[in-house]
XYZ file of N, CA, C and O in Angstrom:
816
model
N 90.672 84.641 79.190
C 90.408 83.839 80.515
C 90.357 84.363 81.820
O 89.417 84.368 82.619
N 91.630 85.028 82.207
C 91.838 85.228 83.316
C 91.061 86.499 83.365
O 90.196 86.781 84.524
N 90.809 87.590 82.425
C 90.304 88.802 82.619
C 88.752 88.381 82.672
O 88.097 89.316 83.656
N 88.487 87.406 82.316
C 86.788 87.115 82.283
C 86.235 86.427 83.395
O 85.441 86.745 84.043
N 87.439 85.279 84.056
C 86.774 84.707 85.204
C 87.787 84.463 86.286
O 87.808 84.598 87.524
N 89.099 84.053 85.925
C 89.938 84.224 86.833
C 90.262 85.290 87.875
O 90.344 85.334 88.946
N 89.992 86.562 87.352
C 90.743 87.942 88.182
C 89.333 87.930 89.090
O 89.552 88.200 90.198
N 88.091 87.656 88.664
C 87.361 87.555 89.987
C 87.349 86.624 91.025
O 87.095 86.927 92.078
N 87.775 85.195 90.319
C 88.182 84.223 91.382
C 89.433 84.896 92.191
O 89.197 84.675 93.476
N 90.251 85.187 91.655
C 91.501 85.674 92.555
C 91.022 86.814 93.588
O 91.747 86.683 94.774
N 90.117 87.691 93.031
C 89.532 88.997 94.030
C 88.984 88.127 95.042
O 89.019 88.495 96.316
N 88.118 87.222 94.719
C 87.194 87.015 95.901
C 87.727 86.201 96.871
O 87.604 86.268 98.147
N 88.935 85.015 96.426
C 89.569 84.385 97.782
C 90.486 85.072 98.122
O 90.565 85.095 99.321
N 91.168 86.233 97.662
C 92.273 87.103 97.921
C 91.358 87.849 99.323
O 92.393 87.884 100.413
N 90.675 88.524 98.910
C 89.783 89.173 99.754
C 89.055 88.558 100.828
O 89.034 89.077 101.937
N 88.659 87.448 100.663
C 87.930 86.528 101.665
C 89.093 86.578 102.760
O 88.851 86.450 104.040
N 90.117 85.495 102.393
C 91.416 85.617 103.385
C 91.787 86.442 103.933
O 91.984 86.614 105.414
N 91.853 87.583 103.192
C 92.262 88.788 104.058
C 91.264 89.403 104.887
O 91.745 89.650 106.088
N 90.167 89.546 104.751
C 88.915 89.589 105.673
C 89.282 88.650 106.954
O 89.427 89.330 108.175
N 89.305 87.280 106.945
C 89.388 86.711 107.823
C 90.566 86.696 109.053
O 90.985 86.737 109.849
N 91.741 87.009 108.178
C 93.060 87.197 108.802
C 93.366 88.351 109.545
O 93.886 88.516 110.469
N 92.987 89.400 109.046
C 93.185 90.900 109.309
C 91.675 91.354 110.176
O 91.671 92.685 110.577
N 91.050 90.250 110.802
C 89.645 90.755 111.157
C 90.071 91.574 112.476
O 89.262 92.398 113.056
N 91.084 90.729 113.519
C 91.278 91.522 114.957
C 91.824 92.885 114.502
O 91.432 93.829 115.325
N 92.702 93.163 113.416
C 93.055 94.187 113.290
C 92.111 95.651 113.022
O 92.473 96.661 113.122
N 91.253 94.804 111.889
C 90.001 95.894 111.385
C 89.237 96.145 112.923
O 88.826 97.192 112.673
N 89.107 95.172 113.652
C 88.418 95.768 115.000
C 89.032 96.801 115.954
O 88.507 97.664 116.316
N 90.525 96.391 115.934
C 91.184 97.588 116.735
C 91.017 98.813 116.002
O 91.417 99.812 116.652
N 91.175 98.917 115.134
C 91.577 100.278 114.093
C 90.055 100.665 114.104
O 90.112 102.102 114.287
N 89.024 100.036 114.131
C 87.840 100.697 113.995
C 87.788 101.456 115.593
O 86.856 102.569 115.776
N 88.101 100.627 116.546
C 87.903 101.288 117.895
C 88.933 102.456 118.415
O 88.288 103.485 118.682
N 90.085 102.527 117.500
C 91.173 103.572 117.388
C 90.319 104.703 117.045
O 90.452 105.710 117.418
N 89.735 104.428 115.933
C 88.852 105.636 115.153
C 87.889 106.326 115.692
O 87.845 107.474 116.031
N 86.901 105.365 116.237
C 86.001 105.804 117.261
C 86.348 106.577 118.432
O 85.707 107.736 118.625
N 87.506 106.189 119.481
C 87.914 107.006 120.224
C 88.826 107.941 120.247
O 88.856 109.024 120.753
N 89.289 108.101 118.979
C 90.467 109.149 118.812
C 89.608 110.657 118.335
O 89.886 111.647 118.722
N 88.556 110.484 117.679
C 87.708 111.790 117.624
C 86.362 111.365 117.382
O 85.815 110.429 116.967
N 85.287 112.546 117.186
C 84.019 112.413 117.172
C 83.800 112.238 115.749
O 84.196 112.888 114.600
N 82.416 111.315 115.598
C 82.085 110.561 113.915
C 82.196 109.488 113.847
O 82.365 108.477 114.823
N 81.557 109.068 113.017
C 81.384 107.545 112.724
C 82.792 106.879 112.331
O 84.009 107.603 111.907
N 82.847 105.322 112.294
C 84.264 104.592 112.057
C 84.474 105.071 110.630
O 85.519 104.781 110.529
N 83.463 104.760 109.607
C 83.766 104.722 108.414
C 83.455 106.129 107.617
O 82.322 106.598 107.823
N 84.132 106.176 106.628
C 83.619 107.263 105.713
C 83.255 106.790 104.584
O 83.960 106.044 103.980
N 82.229 107.324 103.825
C 81.615 107.101 102.817
C 81.759 108.026 101.578
O 81.418 109.437 101.965
N 82.153 107.754 100.380
C 82.176 108.778 99.441
C 81.744 108.482 97.937
O 82.311 107.155 97.665
N 81.208 109.236 97.142
C 80.898 108.867 95.929
C 81.986 108.644 94.881
O 82.781 109.812 94.854
N 82.199 107.719 94.176
C 83.116 107.538 93.236
C 82.907 107.073 92.077
O 81.875 106.598 91.905
N 83.385 107.151 91.070
C 83.499 106.416 89.899
C 83.901 105.117 89.412
O 85.260 105.090 89.537
N 82.929 104.207 89.028
C 83.709 102.616 89.095
C 83.864 102.038 87.502
O 83.983 102.965 86.544
N 83.116 100.986 87.391
C 83.346 100.489 85.979
C 82.375 101.034 85.042
O 81.505 101.180 85.502
N 82.973 101.189 83.744
C 81.956 101.803 82.786
C 81.273 103.195 83.218
O 80.381 103.439 82.975
N 82.047 103.944 84.081
C 81.802 105.420 84.333
C 80.446 105.021 85.295
O 79.892 106.183 85.855
N 80.016 104.168 85.857
C 79.241 104.070 87.129
C 79.713 104.274 88.309
O 80.808 104.759 88.680
N 78.503 104.954 89.390
C 79.037 105.245 90.439
C 78.790 104.386 91.723
O 78.001 103.675 91.551
N 79.563 104.415 92.734
C 79.298 103.673 93.891
C 79.725 104.402 94.955
O 80.593 105.431 94.905
N 79.534 103.815 96.331
C 79.998 104.664 97.494
C 81.042 103.875 97.901
O 81.060 102.750 98.489
N 82.291 104.305 97.923
C 83.463 103.930 98.515
C 83.476 103.729 99.921
O 83.061 104.991 100.991
N 84.276 102.766 100.681
C 84.380 102.949 102.132
C 85.811 103.034 102.428
O 86.673 102.095 101.998
N 85.782 103.883 103.681
C 87.425 103.861 104.117
C 87.321 104.206 105.581
O 86.166 104.510 106.201
N 88.079 103.730 106.473
C 88.310 104.263 107.870
C 88.187 105.747 107.525
O 89.212 106.399 106.839
N 87.694 106.718 108.878
C 87.604 107.891 108.627
C 88.981 108.696 109.131
O 89.407 108.190 110.258
N 89.701 109.343 108.548
C 90.756 109.865 108.803
C 90.750 111.708 108.780
O 91.713 112.068 109.312
N 89.472 112.066 108.521
C 89.211 113.705 108.808
C 88.106 113.737 109.910
O 87.565 113.083 110.178
N 88.171 115.145 110.355
C 87.325 115.568 110.823
C 85.858 115.583 110.252
O 85.738 115.997 109.114
N 84.840 115.360 111.162
C 83.619 115.377 110.460
C 83.163 116.687 110.021
O 82.302 116.844 109.022
N 83.557 117.771 110.553
C 83.239 119.016 109.737
C 84.217 119.421 108.373
O 83.939 120.543 108.184
N 85.156 118.420 107.996
C 86.008 118.915 106.938
C 84.820 119.178 105.769
O 83.912 118.271 105.378
N 85.330 120.014 104.913
C 84.352 120.479 103.596
C 84.675 119.004 102.829
O 85.325 118.109 102.451
N 83.373 118.431 102.559
C 83.077 117.179 101.508
C 83.551 117.414 100.083
O 83.109 118.405 99.629
N 83.908 116.478 99.572
C 84.012 115.992 98.000
C 84.935 117.406 97.510
O 84.843 117.790 96.335
N 85.996 117.411 98.502
C 86.932 118.790 98.329
C 88.267 117.883 98.097
O 88.755 117.476 99.093
N 88.987 118.183 96.873
C 90.394 117.257 96.910
C 91.173 118.272 98.255
O 91.251 119.344 98.399
N 92.028 117.251 98.765
C 92.619 117.860 99.856
C 93.432 118.959 99.531
O 93.670 119.545 100.306
N 94.245 119.144 98.330
C 95.226 120.174 98.253
C 94.367 121.643 98.001
O 95.074 122.520 98.006
N 93.038 121.557 97.772
C 92.198 122.769 97.812
C 92.041 123.047 99.096
O 91.247 124.447 99.290
N 92.071 122.460 100.140
C 91.593 122.808 101.595
C 92.877 123.721 102.081
O 93.609 123.449 101.769
N 92.195 125.054 102.719
C 93.081 125.507 103.338
C 93.906 124.857 104.626
O 93.177 124.577 105.407
N 95.025 124.721 105.078
C 95.835 124.329 105.840
C 95.295 122.695 106.249
O 94.511 122.635 106.917
N 95.291 122.010 104.924
C 94.503 120.414 105.333
C 94.806 119.718 106.512
O 94.225 118.888 106.924
N 96.412 120.020 107.202
C 96.586 119.268 108.145
C 95.662 119.152 109.091
O 95.614 118.562 110.113
N 95.166 120.442 109.684
C 94.291 120.858 110.589
C 92.731 119.833 110.615
O 92.414 119.824 111.640
N 92.655 119.266 109.346
C 91.461 118.419 109.456
C 91.869 117.095 109.722
O 90.926 116.287 109.917
N 93.000 116.753 109.378
C 93.281 115.284 109.670
C 93.702 115.029 111.249
O 93.848 115.401 111.831
N 92.822 113.820 111.405
C 92.890 113.415 112.898
C 94.180 112.714 113.248
O 94.903 112.311 112.473
N 94.625 112.481 114.546
C 95.816 112.148 114.966
C 95.665 110.407 114.335
O 96.821 109.923 113.929
N 94.859 109.430 114.764
C 94.861 108.478 114.007
C 94.727 108.751 112.564
O 95.491 107.852 112.141
N 94.036 109.589 111.963
C 94.206 109.601 110.370
C 95.780 109.803 110.002
O 96.047 109.326 108.727
N 96.228 110.451 110.645
C 98.018 110.708 109.868
C 98.386 109.427 109.884
O 99.035 108.924 108.820
N 98.262 108.800 110.937
C 99.123 107.034 110.632
C 98.175 106.149 109.670
O 98.652 105.651 108.918
N 96.897 106.461 109.550
C 96.179 105.537 108.812
C 96.324 105.866 107.191
O 96.419 104.878 106.299
N 96.675 107.131 106.852
C 96.725 107.798 105.502
C 98.293 107.385 105.379
O 98.487 107.052 104.184
N 98.910 107.689 106.026
C 100.663 107.081 105.774
C 100.586 105.971 105.367
O 101.490 105.438 104.932
N 99.956 105.159 106.160
C 100.261 103.632 105.805
C 99.218 102.612 105.074
O 99.003 101.878 105.040
N 98.044 103.665 104.727
C 97.191 103.290 103.926
C 96.022 102.412 104.326
O 95.602 101.279 103.801
N 96.202 102.101 105.867
C 95.210 101.142 106.474
C 94.006 101.749 106.391
O 93.212 100.746 106.499
N 93.536 103.048 106.000
C 92.317 103.613 106.155
C 91.840 102.773 104.784
O 90.490 102.920 104.608
N 92.391 102.234 103.767
C 91.671 101.521 102.547
C 91.207 100.209 103.010
O 90.397 99.507 102.148
N 91.609 99.689 104.173
C 91.157 98.177 104.516
C 89.977 97.674 104.095
O 89.249 96.610 103.980
N 88.433 98.744 104.851
C 87.541 98.548 104.405
C 86.673 98.053 103.319
O 86.080 97.521 102.952
N 87.376 98.670 102.126
C 87.584 98.140 101.030
C 87.445 96.397 100.294
O 86.992 96.157 99.302
N 88.418 95.883 101.077
C 88.587 94.373 100.984
C 86.700 93.967 101.059
O 86.578 92.938 100.278
N 85.629 94.515 101.696
C 84.463 93.943 101.863
C 83.979 94.077 100.512
O 82.931 93.538 99.929
N 83.948 95.674 99.718
C 83.694 95.787 98.566
C 84.142 94.808 97.365
O 83.529 94.928 96.413
N 85.481 94.513 97.753
C 85.827 93.516 96.872
C 85.372 92.380 96.711
O 85.002 91.624 95.517
N 85.119 92.145 97.946
C 84.473 90.591 97.789
C 83.061 90.644 97.446
O 82.659 89.746 97.067
N 82.252 91.647 97.372
C 80.945 91.992 96.894
C 80.853 92.160 95.793
O 79.943 92.013 94.851
N 82.051 92.652 94.937
C 82.279 92.732 93.670
C 82.127 94.001 92.925
O 82.141 94.376 91.896
N 81.937 94.929 94.126
C 82.141 96.327 93.747
C 83.495 96.926 93.221
O 83.502 97.696 92.457
N 84.282 96.475 93.945
C 85.711 96.758 93.611
C 86.538 95.240 93.177
O 86.055 94.210 93.159
N 87.833 95.564 92.840
C 88.742 94.517 92.308
C 90.088 94.779 93.236
O 90.313 95.928 93.862
N 91.115 93.685 93.752
C 92.224 94.209 94.120
C 93.079 95.162 93.581
O 93.530 96.315 94.054
N 93.226 95.035 92.461
C 94.178 95.637 91.538
C 93.176 96.373 90.292
O 92.541 95.629 89.679
N 93.242 97.604 90.075
C 92.541 98.372 89.021
C 92.669 99.450 89.452
O 93.518 100.006 90.219
N 92.267 100.498 88.286
C 92.583 102.188 88.616
C 91.941 102.312 89.991
O 90.793 102.142 90.126
N 92.614 103.185 90.894
C 91.998 103.803 92.002
C 90.725 104.898 91.541
O 90.849 105.670 90.479
N 89.362 104.190 92.210
C 88.300 105.037 91.405
C 88.363 106.848 91.991
O 88.821 107.321 92.900
N 88.052 107.475 90.740
C 88.210 108.944 91.268
C 86.805 109.372 91.544
O 86.022 108.816 91.815
N 86.905 110.589 92.169
C 86.090 111.254 92.864
C 84.680 111.675 91.859
O 85.044 111.848 90.578
N 83.416 111.402 92.163
C 82.528 111.623 91.146
C 82.752 113.161 90.364
O 82.069 113.079 89.195
N 83.095 113.796 91.043
C 83.239 115.144 90.355
C 84.918 115.392 89.674
O 85.178 116.539 89.471
N 85.572 114.409 89.556
C 87.111 114.487 88.906
C 86.987 114.078 87.314
O 87.363 113.328 87.166
N 86.037 115.034 86.749
C 86.004 114.831 85.278
C 87.077 114.604 84.621
O 86.965 113.950 83.610
N 87.937 115.781 84.961
C 89.137 115.353 84.250
C 89.684 114.352 84.109
O 90.436 113.497 82.843
N 89.954 113.420 85.202
C 90.534 112.275 85.399
C 89.867 111.364 84.941
O 90.341 110.698 83.992
N 88.190 111.345 84.932
C 87.285 110.472 84.265
C 87.265 110.431 82.907
O 87.625 109.473 82.249
N 87.586 111.646 82.396
C 87.553 111.705 80.750
C 88.915 110.998 80.296
O 88.998 110.795 79.215
N 89.766 111.795 81.131
C 91.305 110.971 80.610
C 91.341 109.401 80.429
O 92.092 108.675 79.573
N 90.898 108.930 81.670
C 91.017 107.298 81.732
C 89.825 106.885 80.368
O 90.124 105.776 79.970
N 88.936 107.779 80.097
C 87.836 107.234 79.218
C 88.874 107.035 77.499
O 88.617 106.050 76.997
N 89.495 108.054 77.764
C 90.523 107.933 76.419
C 91.470 106.842 76.342
O 92.050 106.441 75.394
N 91.950 106.436 77.665
C 92.857 105.505 77.319
C 92.245 104.313 77.528
O 93.102 103.107 78.077
N 90.846 103.975 78.107
C 90.158 102.669 78.107
C 90.170 102.251 79.579
O 89.893 100.995 79.711
N 90.615 102.760 80.674
C 90.836 102.494 81.831
C 89.324 102.423 82.512
O 89.385 101.709 83.671
N 88.529 102.873 81.953
C 87.176 103.104 82.604
C 86.262 101.630 82.511
O 85.340 101.543 83.063
N 87.009 100.898 81.509
C 86.464 99.381 81.135
C 86.660 98.476 82.287
O 86.431 97.265 82.164
N 87.327 98.593 83.508
C 88.022 97.696 84.133
C 87.226 98.156 85.537
O 87.029 99.405 85.943
N 87.069 97.011 86.547
C 86.640 97.603 88.126
C 87.654 98.498 88.544
O 88.805 98.240 88.577
N 87.585 99.446 89.524
C 88.309 100.275 90.425
C 89.332 99.064 91.217
O 88.354 98.236 91.426
N 90.141 99.597 91.655
C 90.975 98.757 92.613
C 91.368 99.504 93.659
O 91.383 100.232 93.892
N 91.830 98.244 94.774
C 92.359 98.696 96.029
C 93.826 99.347 95.766
O 94.169 100.241 96.376
N 94.473 98.897 94.917
C 95.625 99.431 94.467
C 95.703 99.116 92.730
O 95.059 98.593 92.534
N 96.540 99.960 92.286
C 96.438 100.000 90.751
C 97.910 100.439 90.152
O 98.743 100.469 90.803
N 98.163 100.177 88.931
C 99.238 100.309 88.234
C 99.794 101.841 88.276
O 101.241 102.114 88.527
N 98.868 102.767 88.289
C 99.512 104.167 88.542
C 99.909 104.346 90.008
O 100.560 105.286 90.243
N 99.134 103.619 90.946
C 99.363 103.864 92.100
C 100.693 103.390 92.771
O 101.841 104.036 93.500
N 101.302 102.503 91.877
C 102.864 102.091 92.558
C 103.968 102.452 91.372
O 105.034 101.960 91.632
N 103.384 103.463 90.145
C 104.429 103.950 89.555
C 104.349 105.587 89.565
O 104.225 106.332 88.654
N 103.996 105.802 91.012
C 104.408 107.360 91.014
C 102.761 107.973 91.870
O 103.327 108.993 92.657
N 101.794 107.410 92.172
C 100.794 107.641 93.220
C 100.489 109.367 92.721
O 100.237 109.964 92.023
N 100.515 109.678 94.041
C 100.085 111.125 94.002
C 100.686 112.337 93.291
O 100.714 113.030 93.068
N 102.143 112.114 92.842
C 102.991 112.576 92.399
C 102.820 112.778 90.528
O 103.421 113.500 89.937
N 101.889 112.185 90.245
C 101.325 111.772 88.976
C 100.595 112.779 88.484
O 99.751 113.412 89.257
N 100.821 113.216 87.014
C 99.589 114.462 86.341
C 98.519 113.437 86.205
O 98.708 111.960 86.136
N 97.321 113.859 86.007
C 96.340 113.245 85.409
C 96.304 112.601 84.232
O 96.504 111.654 84.006
N 97.220 113.048 83.114
C 97.276 112.438 82.117
C 98.063 111.249 82.075
O 97.743 109.791 81.482
N 99.345 111.540 83.048
C 100.280 110.122 83.313
C 99.350 108.665 84.341
O 99.650 107.773 83.815
N 98.441 109.621 84.802
C 97.883 108.551 85.826
C 96.906 107.580 85.240
O 96.826 106.347 84.703
N 96.275 108.357 83.846
C 95.313 107.816 83.054
C 95.764 106.820 81.996
O 95.533 105.774 81.641
N 97.159 107.227 81.533
C 98.106 106.532 80.741
C 98.410 105.205 81.420
O 98.234 104.002 80.638
N 98.740 105.198 82.446
C 99.248 104.042 83.193
C 98.181 103.110 83.694
O 98.063 101.803 83.639
N 97.146 103.642 83.862
C 95.821 103.086 84.200
C 95.360 102.073 82.988
O 94.773 101.122 82.952
N 95.474 102.737 81.994
C 95.209 102.513 80.648
C 95.954 101.209 80.367
O 95.369 99.986 79.602
N 97.098 101.189 80.427
C 98.251 100.338 80.380
C 97.669 98.888 80.930
O 97.894 97.625 80.308
N 97.323 99.213 82.149
C 96.704 98.035 82.872
C 95.486 97.315 82.215
O 95.451 96.265 82.184
N 94.659 98.345 81.961
C 93.338 97.796 81.372
C 93.551 96.909 80.073
O 92.840 95.933 79.679
N 94.842 97.343 79.431
C 94.912 96.724 78.148
C 95.868 95.437 78.429
O 95.918 94.183 77.492
N 96.362 95.132 79.644
C 97.196 93.935 79.903
C 96.601 93.343 81.403
O 97.384 93.434 82.157
N 95.519 92.764 81.417
C 94.926 92.314 82.806
C 95.307 90.814 82.881
O 94.763 89.977 81.982
N 96.498 90.595 83.525
C 96.897 89.213 83.772
C 97.091 88.887 84.930
O 97.302 89.720 85.912
N 97.352 87.588 85.396
C 97.765 87.109 86.876
C 98.959 87.697 87.055
O 99.210 88.174 88.254
N 99.959 87.642 86.141
C 101.238 88.000 86.579
C 101.243 89.781 86.599
O 102.020 90.185 87.567
N 100.495 90.278 85.812
C 100.732 91.961 86.287
C 99.961 92.141 87.768
O 100.320 93.093 88.156
N 99.040 91.480 88.360
C 98.209 91.580 89.210
C 99.120 91.433 90.214
O 99.113 92.138 91.397
N 99.974 90.102 90.265
C 101.018 89.756 91.307
C 102.019 90.785 91.281
O 102.715 91.461 92.573
N 102.296 91.313 90.059
C 103.657 92.448 90.259
C 102.851 93.697 90.831
O 103.857 94.146 91.949
N 101.725 94.202 90.611
C 101.392 95.435 90.863
C 101.071 95.299 92.792
O 101.525 96.125 93.458
N 100.876 93.785 93.012
C 100.500 93.785 94.496
C 101.998 93.743 95.370
O 102.029 94.463 96.167
N 102.848 93.443 94.414
C 104.427 93.160 95.345
C 104.757 94.733 95.126
O 105.345 95.133 96.324
N 104.796 95.470 94.318
C 104.968 96.896 94.319
C 104.101 97.924 95.308
O 104.972 99.004 95.776
N 103.026 97.358 95.342
C 102.169 98.097 96.459
C 102.717 97.884 98.016
O 102.834 98.827 98.798
N 102.907 96.658 98.460
C 103.609 96.339 99.582
C 105.104 97.134 99.950
O 104.911 97.877 100.923
N 105.768 97.396 98.737
C 106.973 98.194 98.682
C 106.683 99.661 98.690
O 107.392 99.956 99.688
N 105.684 99.924 97.875
C 105.302 101.455 98.197
C 104.987 101.834 99.203
O 105.210 103.192 100.183
N 103.804 101.029 100.294
C 103.315 101.183 101.319
C 104.494 101.285 102.398
O 104.343 102.317 103.426
N 105.140 100.479 102.328
C 106.640 100.419 103.442
C 107.387 101.752 103.362
O 107.669 102.158 104.293
N 107.731 101.996 102.215
C 108.507 102.852 102.041
C 107.693 104.383 102.172
O 108.394 105.828 102.137
N 106.357 104.443 101.706
C 105.871 105.684 101.968
C 105.929 106.630 100.300
O 105.832 107.855 100.331
N 106.256 105.660 99.535
C 106.877 106.455 98.143
C 105.521 106.964 97.306
O 104.880 106.315 97.047
N 105.636 108.344 97.055
C 104.679 108.791 96.221
C 103.327 109.166 96.803
O 102.550 109.916 96.087
N 103.371 109.735 98.122
C 102.397 109.836 98.917
C 102.327 111.656 99.119
O 103.597 112.114 99.480
N 101.499 112.417 98.679
C 101.531 113.963 98.860
C 100.220 114.163 99.622
O 99.140 113.876 99.257
N 100.651 115.081 100.838
C 99.530 115.429 101.255
C 99.158 116.995 101.435
O 100.255 117.488 101.543
N 98.183 117.382 100.770
C 97.456 119.024 100.938
C 98.221 119.526 99.999
O 98.873 120.887 100.384
N 98.837 119.002 98.584
C 99.486 119.758 97.801
C 99.101 119.575 96.360
O 98.873 118.177 96.374
N 99.212 120.090 95.504
C 98.879 119.725 94.117
C 100.400 119.294 93.379
O 101.221 120.493 93.641
N 100.863 118.384 93.157
C 101.943 117.678 92.352
C 101.948 117.356 91.043
O 100.969 116.244 90.689
N 102.179 118.202 90.171
C 102.317 117.742 88.720
C 100.805 117.711 88.127
O 100.487 116.851 87.358
N 99.961 118.285 88.539
C 98.572 118.434 88.370
C 97.874 117.736 88.941
O 96.480 117.352 88.673
N 98.253 116.646 89.978
C 97.860 115.749 90.283
C 96.248 116.129 91.703
O 96.875 117.118 92.271
N 95.005 115.936 91.641
C 94.360 116.222 92.644
C 94.193 115.079 93.717
O 93.724 113.897 93.180
N 94.638 115.186 94.865
C 94.684 114.428 95.935
C 93.113 114.283 96.659
O 92.737 115.582 97.015
N 92.368 113.209 96.734
C 91.101 113.366 97.005
C 90.863 113.187 98.777
O 91.944 113.220 99.314
N 89.754 114.057 98.958
C 89.813 114.302 100.423
C 89.151 113.041 100.755
O 88.548 112.324 100.546
N 89.770 112.869 102.082
C 89.644 111.374 102.757
C 90.545 110.233 101.813
O 90.776 109.214 101.663
């Protein structure tokens, strides 16, 4: 029941409330990104969603507009040179992900689910297919995110996402959200500009 109807209701209510409560912060962050560096406030990138469909994810822009597009950060030469001053803070705190609240509200994403892969991360998409993780909506946070995030190998990430896809419950979502808060506050599992255990860190 929760998987079929309750989860969408959970996402709709929680994302709607978050948008209302965080609207002043969203406005201030938009202004900061705009004043900090040349370029648009939002960054759009093609990602893989439920059942391998594609959609355009939205984030606050954290990198310069001349950054090579659709290239994992660890493949960039001296990746720190591309990240803006505001972007360093936004990426470290995961505040760059907040625009996805609107995509959750409209049903393109969920609050909890596998983090959407880049359209060209075929290895991750295929690994998730084998684990059944592509059968659920991509999430703002996910089970793999709170159990290693960037330090996980592709196979481990897919396995954890598959575990979530097989056990979509309200309790699982609440547990994942709580662990997300802890991970964001501690910065645990974040890797910038390097490859850790085979993981590809996406551009932006």
